[in-house]
Amino acid sequence: MGSAALLWGWLLLGCSWDPGLPGVGAAALSTATYVLDDAGGLGRQFDGIGAVSGGGATSRLLVNYQEPYRSQILDYLFKPNFGASLHILKVEIGGDGQSTDGTEPSHMHYANDENYFRGYEWWLMKEAKKRNPKIKLIGLPWTFPAWIGKGENWPYDYPDVTAYYIVSWILGAKQYHDLDIDYVGIWNERAFNSKYIKLLRYTLDKHDLQQVRIIASDRLWEPISFVLLLDSELRGVVDVIGAHYPGTKTVPNALLTKKKLWSSEDYSTFNDEVGAGCWARILNQNYVNGNMTSTIAWNLVASYYEELPFGRCGLMTAQQPWSGHYKVEAPIWITAHTTQFTQPGWSYLQVDGHLEGGGSFVALTDGLGNLTIIIETMTHNRSQCIRPPLPHFSVTPQRATFCLKGSFYMVETLQVWHSRLSFESGNSSLFQQLHPVKVWKGSFSLDLNMNEVYTLTTLKTGQKCGYPEPPPPQPFPSNYKDDFNIRNPPFSEAPNFADQTGVFEYFINASDPGDHVFTLRQVVVQRPITWASDADQTISLIGNFQWVNMTVTCDIYIEKQRDGGVFIAGRVDNGGIYVRRTKGVFFWVFADGTYRVTGDLAGEEILMKGLSGVRDNAWHTLTLNIQGTSTSGLLNGYPLWENVTISEPSNGWAAIGTHSFEFAQFDNFHVEAN
């Protein structure tokens, strides 16, 4: 290829040198040629790019957005040729237990209970399918209701019960929501059980669910790969080996199984430009280094209070339903570089994929003449994911020449989409369409700088779409009330309450004569089979983590006789996987007529205690007032205790909850912060 043609391709691309690299000329570039050829066959079949809602409660606040903002967010995530255009949605099969940023409700709290309208994952799957009917759906449990283990914190002692429970969720998805689940997992990041996996396959087949594929084991490559090589029956029922945070590497045993290899959970990184760099690097290198044909991000959208664990580790941010504010973060547009120009069922080309000057490329085809090439040149310090540690590597400016052979030799032009991540100025250029590149006698060249992503494709369908700016951010309302008076709620949970242990649901109290017909009820009465360290008490958070002074009022109804108890709280400082260590100011009343004030959820740091006269199966009103270093409490409008001195924590959320896993009701919640 002549120098004039090289320059022509370069100019058409609109490439330019970063002004931060003065004096770098063509002579200083490393150069290399890469051949793209399908004549000798293709590589592995591509299975798609996706994201996780759940594991847990990561989409909690999304459902409370008003229109049109909620639909706009969903469009950015799922609508084809719009934004992230995801191929796969993976959701948690709620199990009533804490699964990172909250609990998600089970479709079967108890053995004789079935309800396929709890939570928000059903709704989310339907919204995804509405936008992209081809999207693949995956279900995976993190926790299980207590009855599955019959008293043991283990789901495999009665594998037939667990299989029945999971298959019920898949059947319910179809029966009540017309959703076809494509894949199901075993137990997120915990042990797998070969007998259970075989029984799950048998139970699926028995219910005519042969099309549902099994992923195992959503943890590490081993020991599942080794066990699959030893157990031919198990090998026959596992369709995909899914590993988490593989660092773009696989293991020899996984390759020997000849199974599809997926990074079935990855990313989990703060969604700034470095997070986008992480995502760009692993989207390519999971295949280049590890033969993984699908990469799934945790999480889909950061729709949970940011101060909970792993705040803003979503592809975009939507954590303010009260204001309508959301932010389309850089990872959305990095995703689009792959998702808008490929589809599950395409195939990777057989290429090495490593660029001589650092970085990587992949090439995919639909087998019908279309070709998509994705190139990334992320540097080490600008692309570190949260895990695992990233070994050092270097990336330098380089010229890459691509030679198209086989059925691609006749390609004349390629559409070009480009992103350059900027870390100091924050002025990243994201998913911009450049001039098409002309392919000259089967080849073209690109001058690549650091921290760039290019997509070159025969497809002309790519679009960077958008909506007008959403409303500006606002703090959580400082005066907030909820009387829970809603006969047909669209969701089972009250807006903005974030359950951290237990599940709090709308309840119709048919026996009440009037004032408390519609309430919020805590409904988990046995400790679930846990994934994290759930508290021994139940708790649901709400509000602004920065609140200092506040008055919390709520009507409460203890259902458990003798040792039942409930609380209201303020300055609550923790949740998620750290919920057991939660501190705050907790005002408890118990069915035995006593009260306590504690500085922690566990109830060990007692600040005050005494008699209250509260009894079970009667409504009472609790008020907690926190001002500076002093707190006081009222019962039914009259002072019960006052001037208790508090020091730590200095700020936090409001909360409600129960002393144990027990039924209890709450009504007329009101928090006023100042």
XYZ file of C-alpha atoms in Angstrom:
674
model
C 0.000 0.000 0.000
C 1.489 3.347 -1.027
C 2.131 6.245 1.359
C -0.497 8.370 -0.416
C -3.128 5.716 0.260
C -1.988 5.500 3.885
C -2.412 9.219 4.293
C -5.750 9.128 2.490
C -7.124 6.527 4.902
C -5.747 8.514 7.822
C -7.280 11.799 6.713
C -10.632 10.203 5.986
C -10.702 8.911 9.534
C -10.210 12.405 10.850
C -7.437 11.149 13.136
C -5.308 13.694 14.912
C -2.450 13.614 17.353
C -3.015 14.481 20.986
C -1.387 17.888 21.600
C 0.063 16.356 24.737
C 2.428 14.347 22.528
C 4.487 17.010 20.736
C 7.037 15.879 18.219
C 5.527 12.436 17.628
C 5.591 11.920 13.901
C 4.931 9.001 11.618
C 8.562 7.967 11.786
C 8.325 7.409 15.564
C 5.286 5.115 15.354
C 5.479 1.403 15.839
C 3.813 -0.218 12.836
C 2.278 -3.622 12.288
C -0.044 -5.416 9.881
C -2.975 -7.623 10.916
C -4.746 -10.032 8.578
C -8.514 -10.587 8.803
C -9.485 -13.711 6.880
C -12.417 -16.116 7.117
C -11.145 -18.510 4.447
C -9.765 -20.951 7.017
C -12.941 -20.966 9.138
C -14.199 -18.800 11.963
C -13.527 -18.571 15.688
C -16.018 -19.040 18.504
C -19.626 -17.920 18.262
C -20.315 -14.585 19.948
C -22.999 -14.761 22.652
C -23.530 -11.101 23.482
C -22.789 -8.304 25.939
C -25.039 -7.812 28.942
C -25.518 -6.482 32.449
C -26.886 -7.609 35.816
C -29.842 -6.179 37.674
C -29.684 -7.573 41.160
C -27.151 -9.099 43.408
C -28.651 -7.114 44.871
C -31.296 -4.444 44.740
C -29.210 -2.430 42.271
C -32.300 -1.283 40.324
C -34.246 -0.423 43.487
C -34.677 3.311 42.847
C -35.169 3.043 39.076
C -38.786 1.945 39.357
C -39.738 5.090 41.277
C -38.732 7.500 38.476
C -41.561 9.443 36.906
C -42.102 9.426 33.167
C -40.631 10.371 30.785
C -37.342 9.906 32.643
C -37.832 6.257 33.513
C -38.459 5.304 29.886
C -35.501 7.396 28.774
C -33.177 5.490 31.106
C -34.540 2.177 29.807
C -34.009 3.333 26.213
C -30.360 4.146 26.902
C -29.912 0.627 28.269
C -31.947 -1.584 25.973
C -33.190 0.114 22.809
C -31.304 -1.215 19.758
C -29.073 1.290 17.959
C -29.752 3.934 20.572
C -27.326 3.663 23.492
C -25.899 0.592 25.222
C -28.209 -1.631 23.126
C -27.583 -4.588 25.456
C -27.896 -8.145 24.151
C -28.369 -9.802 27.561
C -30.192 -8.950 30.797
C -29.298 -11.040 33.830
C -31.510 -10.677 36.910
C -31.456 -11.919 40.459
C -33.970 -14.573 41.393
C -34.871 -12.849 44.656
C -34.458 -14.944 47.780
C -35.299 -12.502 50.619
C -31.640 -12.185 51.658
C -29.015 -9.446 51.458
C -27.169 -9.734 48.158
C -24.878 -6.639 48.106
C -26.943 -3.425 48.214
C -30.186 -4.777 49.586
C -32.609 -7.678 49.617
C -34.830 -8.719 46.728
C -38.119 -10.457 47.490
C -38.688 -14.117 46.690
C -41.618 -15.346 44.627
C -42.091 -17.902 47.455
C -41.482 -16.438 50.916
C -42.920 -19.658 52.381
C -43.455 -23.178 51.048
C -47.187 -22.626 50.462
C -46.759 -19.123 49.004
C -46.418 -18.128 45.353
C -46.515 -14.575 44.018
C -44.984 -13.613 40.674
C -45.502 -9.879 41.025
C -43.084 -9.056 43.838
C -40.082 -6.841 43.323
C -39.134 -5.162 40.065
C -37.160 -7.700 38.018
C -40.304 -8.953 36.225
C -41.095 -5.387 35.225
C -37.503 -4.744 34.133
C -37.354 -7.877 31.966
C -40.617 -6.879 30.266
C -39.336 -3.359 29.620
C -36.131 -4.787 28.126
C -38.098 -7.193 25.904
C -40.449 -4.397 24.851
C -37.451 -2.497 23.461
C -35.494 -5.484 22.146
C -37.561 -8.660 21.636
C -34.318 -10.555 20.936
C -32.671 -9.771 24.275
C -31.514 -12.871 26.170
C -32.719 -13.306 29.759
C -30.791 -14.997 32.580
C -31.938 -15.786 36.130
C -29.545 -16.487 39.000
C -30.168 -16.860 42.754
C -27.946 -15.218 45.376
C -30.060 -16.219 48.393
C -32.954 -18.574 49.082
C -35.937 -18.444 51.470
C -35.392 -20.372 54.699
C -37.866 -23.157 53.884
C -35.630 -24.366 51.032
C -32.980 -25.460 53.545
C -35.427 -26.686 56.226
C -33.455 -24.896 58.905
C -29.975 -25.247 57.411
C -28.114 -22.391 55.697
C -27.607 -24.554 52.609
C -29.719 -25.038 49.446
C -28.495 -28.502 48.411
C -29.664 -30.823 51.214
C -33.034 -31.129 49.447
C -32.056 -30.610 45.792
C -35.517 -31.551 44.538
C -37.014 -28.706 46.600
C -34.468 -26.190 45.292
C -34.964 -27.331 41.689
C -38.757 -27.058 42.077
C -38.345 -23.537 43.502
C -36.109 -22.308 40.642
C -38.219 -23.929 37.930
C -41.326 -22.340 39.489
C -39.718 -18.929 38.930
C -39.064 -19.778 35.258
C -42.611 -21.091 34.781
C -44.042 -18.015 36.535
C -42.064 -15.723 34.239
C -43.824 -17.322 31.277
C -47.278 -17.772 32.779
C -47.677 -14.325 34.313
C -45.385 -12.137 32.179
C -44.936 -14.044 28.896
C -41.178 -14.011 29.462
C -39.012 -16.819 28.127
C -35.952 -17.293 30.317
C -32.972 -18.342 28.187
C -30.401 -19.279 30.840
C -30.426 -20.156 34.528
C -27.550 -20.251 37.010
C -26.874 -22.317 40.136
C -25.894 -20.193 43.174
C -23.997 -16.949 42.761
C -20.327 -17.194 43.793
C -20.986 -20.090 46.153
C -20.468 -23.832 45.994
C -22.136 -25.860 43.257
C -23.552 -29.336 43.694
C -23.398 -31.803 40.789
C -26.454 -33.758 41.924
C -28.485 -30.558 42.100
C -27.396 -29.372 38.628
C -28.440 -32.725 37.098
C -31.745 -32.613 38.949
C -32.315 -29.037 37.786
C -31.854 -30.161 34.167
C -34.240 -33.067 34.726
C -36.854 -30.765 36.301
C -36.550 -28.242 33.471
C -37.020 -30.966 30.868
C -39.973 -32.428 32.756
C -41.701 -29.041 32.447
C -40.930 -28.711 28.705
C -38.215 -26.152 29.360
C -35.585 -27.821 27.190
C -34.697 -24.430 25.687
C -33.474 -23.114 29.063
C -29.690 -23.499 29.212
C -27.667 -23.976 32.396
C -24.690 -21.795 33.387
C -22.250 -23.012 36.041
C -20.926 -22.035 38.372
C -20.824 -18.209 38.438
C -17.709 -18.263 40.595
C -14.219 -19.278 39.376
C -13.080 -21.451 36.457
C -12.279 -24.185 38.945
C -13.367 -26.564 40.279
C -16.293 -26.604 37.826
C -14.084 -27.131 34.739
C -12.200 -30.042 36.321
C -15.432 -31.666 37.518
C -16.980 -31.344 34.055
C -14.010 -33.216 32.565
C -14.466 -36.030 35.104
C -18.276 -36.278 35.014
C -19.663 -36.865 31.523
C -23.270 -36.716 32.739
C -22.690 -33.284 34.267
C -20.870 -32.220 31.118
C -23.999 -33.125 29.194
C -26.245 -30.762 31.188
C -24.019 -27.684 31.677
C -24.107 -25.472 28.592
C -21.916 -22.559 29.658
C -19.042 -22.187 32.096
C -19.500 -18.788 33.698
C -16.625 -17.240 35.648
C -16.610 -13.997 37.612
C -13.930 -11.305 37.319
C -11.555 -13.582 35.378
C -9.054 -10.826 34.641
C -9.441 -11.655 30.905
C -7.837 -15.087 31.481
C -9.183 -18.618 31.380
C -7.638 -21.976 32.429
C -6.649 -25.046 30.373
C -9.379 -27.263 31.845
C -12.072 -24.810 30.798
C -10.820 -24.905 27.220
C -10.651 -28.696 27.300
C -14.382 -28.945 28.123
C -15.171 -27.399 24.696
C -17.963 -25.470 26.455
C -18.961 -21.876 25.868
C -16.882 -19.703 28.207
C -18.399 -16.521 29.603
C -17.371 -13.792 31.967
C -20.780 -14.023 33.561
C -20.075 -11.167 35.967
C -17.413 -8.522 35.452
C -16.694 -4.770 35.645
C -18.125 -3.716 39.083
C -16.108 -0.497 38.796
C -16.941 3.151 39.527
C -18.470 4.491 36.319
C -16.114 7.372 35.573
C -13.601 7.441 32.707
C -11.353 4.842 34.384
C -14.395 2.591 34.718
C -15.062 3.124 31.023
C -11.428 2.213 30.302
C -11.772 -0.968 32.349
C -14.935 -1.894 30.450
C -13.413 -1.152 27.022
C -10.368 -3.276 27.791
C -12.196 -6.335 29.119
C -14.899 -6.299 26.432
C -12.143 -7.064 23.911
C -9.578 -8.879 25.975
C -11.966 -11.353 27.593
C -12.065 -12.921 24.144
C -8.530 -12.111 22.996
C -6.907 -13.546 26.138
C -9.579 -15.840 27.500
C -11.812 -17.086 24.666
C -14.863 -15.687 26.484
C -17.747 -15.052 24.132
C -19.946 -13.064 26.509
C -19.169 -10.416 29.112
C -21.823 -9.319 31.601
C -21.399 -6.180 33.717
C -22.356 -5.826 37.346
C -24.354 -3.742 37.348
C -26.863 -2.525 34.815
C -27.688 0.841 36.346
C -26.607 2.360 39.657
C -30.109 2.856 41.075
C -29.380 2.516 44.789
C -28.260 4.979 47.437
C -24.701 5.901 46.496
C -23.325 5.442 50.021
C -24.251 1.741 49.980
C -21.415 -0.620 48.946
C -20.061 -0.208 45.405
C -21.834 3.098 44.808
C -22.070 4.089 41.135
C -20.727 0.772 39.845
C -23.341 0.644 37.068
C -23.117 1.319 33.346
C -25.075 4.511 34.060
C -26.397 6.303 37.149
C -30.048 6.790 38.113
C -30.202 7.233 41.883
C -32.548 10.222 42.242
C -36.138 9.330 41.368
C -37.348 12.239 43.517
C -35.610 14.771 41.220
C -35.708 12.872 37.909
C -31.960 13.373 37.499
C -29.892 10.622 35.876
C -26.555 10.493 34.079
C -25.570 8.591 30.947
C -22.033 7.641 31.946
C -19.125 6.850 29.625
C -19.493 3.024 29.939
C -22.833 3.259 28.077
C -21.047 4.532 24.958
C -18.137 2.113 25.335
C -20.745 -0.687 25.323
C -22.256 0.691 22.121
C -18.939 0.218 20.281
C -19.589 -3.548 20.455
C -23.325 -4.004 20.909
C -24.572 -1.760 18.096
C -22.458 -3.568 15.495
C -22.736 -7.233 16.526
C -25.442 -9.663 17.555
C -25.454 -12.985 19.427
C -24.912 -15.641 16.763
C -22.181 -13.711 14.968
C -18.723 -15.314 15.036
C -15.318 -14.035 16.010
C -12.601 -14.240 13.374
C -9.562 -16.340 14.161
C -7.014 -13.646 14.985
C -4.456 -13.196 17.725
C -6.010 -9.871 18.693
C -2.995 -8.288 20.406
C -1.726 -5.004 18.983
C 2.048 -4.624 18.680
C 2.038 -1.290 20.502
C -0.314 -2.519 23.230
C -4.080 -2.777 23.278
C -6.248 -5.254 21.413
C -8.713 -5.801 18.611
C -11.461 -8.277 17.824
C -13.201 -8.881 14.516
C -16.639 -10.424 14.100
C -18.847 -11.408 11.185
C -22.447 -12.458 10.687
C -21.321 -14.916 8.017
C -23.269 -12.915 5.429
C -20.486 -10.547 4.452
C -20.729 -8.069 7.324
C -17.596 -7.305 9.287
C -17.099 -5.398 12.562
C -13.672 -4.600 14.040
C -13.369 -3.167 17.574
C -10.002 -1.756 18.664
C -9.029 -0.538 22.141
C -5.770 1.042 23.303
C -6.422 1.429 27.033
C -3.388 2.165 29.179
C -2.722 0.328 32.439
C -3.432 3.145 34.893
C -6.514 4.311 33.008
C -8.269 0.944 32.751
C -7.956 -0.743 36.129
C -11.085 -2.601 37.150
C -12.016 -3.040 40.802
C -10.754 -6.645 40.623
C -8.570 -8.610 40.018
C -5.228 -6.731 40.225
C -3.992 -5.748 36.769
C -0.412 -6.740 35.829
C 1.589 -3.911 34.328
C 1.642 -3.395 30.562
C 2.456 -0.492 28.282
C 0.661 1.074 25.327
C 2.279 3.446 22.833
C 1.052 5.376 19.777
C 1.061 3.029 16.798
C 0.034 2.593 13.208
C -2.080 -0.495 12.508
C -2.648 -1.770 8.992
C -5.463 -4.256 8.466
C -5.530 -6.560 5.451
C -8.937 -7.947 4.582
C -8.945 -11.339 2.905
C -11.382 -14.119 2.121
C -14.946 -12.911 1.793
C -13.954 -9.467 3.147
C -11.554 -8.687 0.304
C -14.315 -6.957 -1.629
C -15.219 -4.565 1.211
C -14.703 -1.030 -0.089
C -15.577 1.228 2.833
C -16.041 0.862 6.577
C -18.099 3.065 8.863
C -16.050 4.485 11.730
C -17.074 5.174 15.331
C -14.546 6.594 17.773
C -14.123 7.350 21.482
C -11.204 8.994 23.227
C -11.230 8.955 27.019
C -9.923 12.135 28.626
C -8.986 11.892 32.290
C -7.845 15.353 33.336
C -10.255 17.625 31.490
C -13.256 15.324 31.641
C -13.927 16.223 28.011
C -13.994 12.726 26.642
C -15.098 12.261 23.065
C -17.565 9.387 23.208
C -18.998 7.303 20.376
C -18.543 9.868 17.610
C -19.109 8.911 13.990
C -16.158 9.866 11.799
C -15.800 9.824 8.027
C -15.880 6.314 6.563
C -12.503 4.781 5.785
C -11.814 3.698 2.219
C -10.373 0.208 1.913
C -7.680 0.224 -0.801
C -6.953 -3.157 -2.396
C -8.108 -4.948 0.720
C -6.241 -2.877 3.296
C -6.411 0.305 5.345
C -4.345 1.884 8.097
C -5.128 3.635 11.339
C -2.956 5.800 13.556
C -3.895 4.860 17.104
C -3.268 6.930 20.184
C -3.647 5.795 23.790
C -7.040 5.344 25.506
C -9.077 5.192 22.324
C -11.780 2.872 21.052
C -12.523 2.436 17.352
C -15.300 0.477 15.719
C -14.929 -0.101 11.975
C -17.907 -1.831 10.439
C -19.833 -2.546 7.270
C -23.051 -1.845 9.191
C -24.627 1.572 8.669
C -27.196 1.246 11.451
C -25.206 2.734 14.367
C -26.669 5.750 16.128
C -25.751 7.919 19.075
C -29.168 8.886 20.323
C -30.165 11.032 23.241
C -32.792 12.989 25.107
C -32.836 16.530 26.460
C -30.919 16.978 29.701
C -32.881 15.509 32.637
C -33.743 17.748 35.607
C -30.807 18.853 37.787
C -29.895 16.789 40.867
C -31.676 17.531 44.137
C -31.161 16.055 47.605
C -33.801 13.706 48.996
C -36.804 15.776 50.196
C -36.152 17.039 53.723
C -39.837 16.630 54.559
C -41.049 13.216 53.400
C -44.275 11.343 54.188
C -45.774 8.030 53.115
C -49.098 6.726 54.440
C -48.932 3.603 52.200
C -52.582 4.167 51.232
C -52.580 2.527 47.822
C -55.021 -0.205 46.887
C -53.324 -1.473 43.722
C -49.646 -0.544 43.953
C -47.600 -0.944 40.752
C -44.807 -2.545 42.812
C -44.789 -4.556 46.025
C -42.432 -2.168 47.836
C -42.995 1.436 48.874
C -40.970 4.043 46.957
C -37.452 4.867 48.159
C -37.368 2.352 51.022
C -34.279 0.189 50.570
C -34.611 -3.114 52.433
C -31.273 -4.309 53.844
C -32.421 -7.322 55.835
C -35.958 -8.663 55.559
C -38.587 -7.612 53.023
C -41.077 -4.785 53.557
C -44.205 -4.997 51.386
C -47.467 -3.157 50.924
C -50.148 -4.922 52.973
C -53.931 -4.731 53.148
C -54.888 -5.160 56.793
C -58.397 -6.483 56.256
C -59.115 -6.830 59.995
C -58.466 -3.150 60.738
C -61.583 -1.024 61.186
C -60.243 1.987 59.336
C -57.115 3.965 60.116
C -54.597 1.260 59.222
C -56.109 -0.763 56.371
C -53.144 -0.024 54.079
C -49.768 -0.541 55.723
C -46.180 -1.605 55.097
C -45.415 -5.040 56.518
C -42.170 -6.897 57.190
C -42.836 -10.429 55.916
C -39.663 -12.545 56.282
C -40.139 -14.635 59.425
C -37.131 -16.989 59.197
C -33.522 -16.139 58.462
C -33.015 -16.897 54.746
C -30.238 -19.019 53.260
C -27.781 -16.170 53.158
C -25.211 -14.992 50.642
C -23.831 -12.134 52.747
C -23.880 -11.446 56.490
C -27.501 -10.487 56.941
C -28.338 -8.829 60.239
C -30.326 -10.687 62.908
C -32.785 -7.800 62.775
C -34.678 -6.552 59.719
C -34.133 -3.014 58.466
C -35.190 -0.766 55.596
C -33.375 2.518 54.897
C -34.652 5.732 53.392
C -33.576 9.314 52.810
C -30.340 11.258 52.619
C -27.131 9.812 54.050
C -25.963 13.371 54.820
C -28.854 14.056 57.213
C -27.697 15.161 60.681
C -30.714 16.502 62.574
C -34.068 14.848 61.992
C -37.413 13.859 63.425
C -38.726 10.431 62.435
C -42.329 9.477 63.206
C -44.096 6.222 62.401
C -47.094 4.216 63.558
C -46.021 0.685 64.470
C -47.812 -2.608 65.092
C -45.992 -5.532 66.723
C -47.503 -8.849 65.633
C -45.186 -11.238 67.493
C -46.301 -11.875 71.070
C -43.979 -11.761 74.113
C -40.598 -11.098 72.477
C -41.607 -9.185 69.339
C -40.178 -5.739 68.777
C -39.800 -2.910 66.262
C -37.721 0.240 65.862
C -37.458 3.538 64.082
C -34.000 5.017 63.587
C -31.945 7.956 62.364
C -28.328 8.638 61.408
C -28.103 5.052 60.133
C -24.604 4.697 58.700
C -24.428 1.345 56.935
C -26.208 -1.182 54.786
C -25.634 -3.747 52.074
C -23.117 -6.451 52.831
C -22.020 -4.426 55.894
C -25.493 -4.278 57.450
C -24.490 -6.253 60.574
C -22.153 -3.459 61.657
C -24.771 -0.711 61.251
C -24.655 2.131 63.774
C -27.122 4.949 64.331
C -29.761 6.013 66.837
C -32.338 3.236 67.266
C -35.578 3.625 69.243
C -36.998 0.178 70.042
C -40.272 -0.903 71.633
C -41.084 -4.482 72.571
C -44.199 -6.580 73.089
C -43.229 -7.104 76.762
C -43.828 -3.410 77.477
C -40.200 -2.256 77.493
C -38.250 0.157 75.327
C -34.598 0.675 74.498
C -32.436 3.276 72.815
C -29.315 1.859 71.217
C -26.409 3.136 69.139
C -26.405 0.109 66.873
C -28.706 -2.216 64.948
C -27.453 -5.246 66.890
C -28.800 -3.636 70.079
C -25.585 -4.092 72.034
C -24.781 -0.429 72.692
C -27.618 0.488 75.073
C -28.029 4.233 75.654
C -31.312 4.121 77.610
C -33.963 1.565 78.590
C -37.170 1.433 80.563
C -40.885 0.655 80.540
C -43.172 1.893 77.780
C -46.482 0.073 78.167
C -46.422 -0.904 74.511
C -48.137 -4.208 73.707
C -48.436 -6.434 70.688
C -51.370 -6.333 68.274
C -52.070 -2.659 68.947
C -51.037 0.461 67.065
C -48.630 2.930 68.663
C -46.915 6.044 67.348
C -43.167 6.399 67.822
C -41.280 9.660 67.355
C -37.496 9.960 67.357
C -35.966 13.430 67.524
C -32.235 13.859 66.893
C -30.647 17.293 67.324
C -26.883 17.697 67.530
C -25.546 15.482 70.325
C -28.937 14.927 71.943
C -31.869 12.666 71.153
C -35.329 12.156 72.614
C -38.291 9.876 71.996
C -42.060 10.153 72.160
C -44.683 7.421 72.440
C -48.174 8.277 71.187
C -47.227 11.975 71.295
C -45.966 12.008 74.899
C -42.287 12.137 75.939
C -40.963 8.690 76.874
C -37.273 9.520 77.177
C -35.209 12.615 76.503
C -31.765 14.205 76.492
C -29.871 11.026 75.686
C -26.357 11.983 74.580
C -25.085 10.626 71.261
C -21.750 11.074 69.503
C -21.338 8.671 66.598
C -22.367 8.457 63.810
C -22.675 12.112 62.891
C -25.063 11.586 59.955
C -27.034 8.923 58.102
C -30.339 7.654 56.767
C -33.668 7.162 58.513
C -34.866 3.572 58.953
C -37.563 1.223 60.214
C -37.272 -2.423 61.167
C -37.896 -5.298 63.533
C -36.090 -6.993 66.417
C -36.019 -10.376 64.665
C -37.368 -12.064 61.551
C -40.996 -11.414 62.507
C -44.201 -9.955 61.135
C -44.699 -6.287 61.969
C -46.519 -3.374 60.373
C -45.673 0.288 59.813
C -47.896 3.189 58.800
C -47.842 6.968 58.378
C -44.084 7.248 58.074
C -42.777 10.812 58.260
C -39.248 12.160 58.377
C -38.345 15.808 58.664
C -34.668 16.716 58.439
C -33.102 20.109 59.098
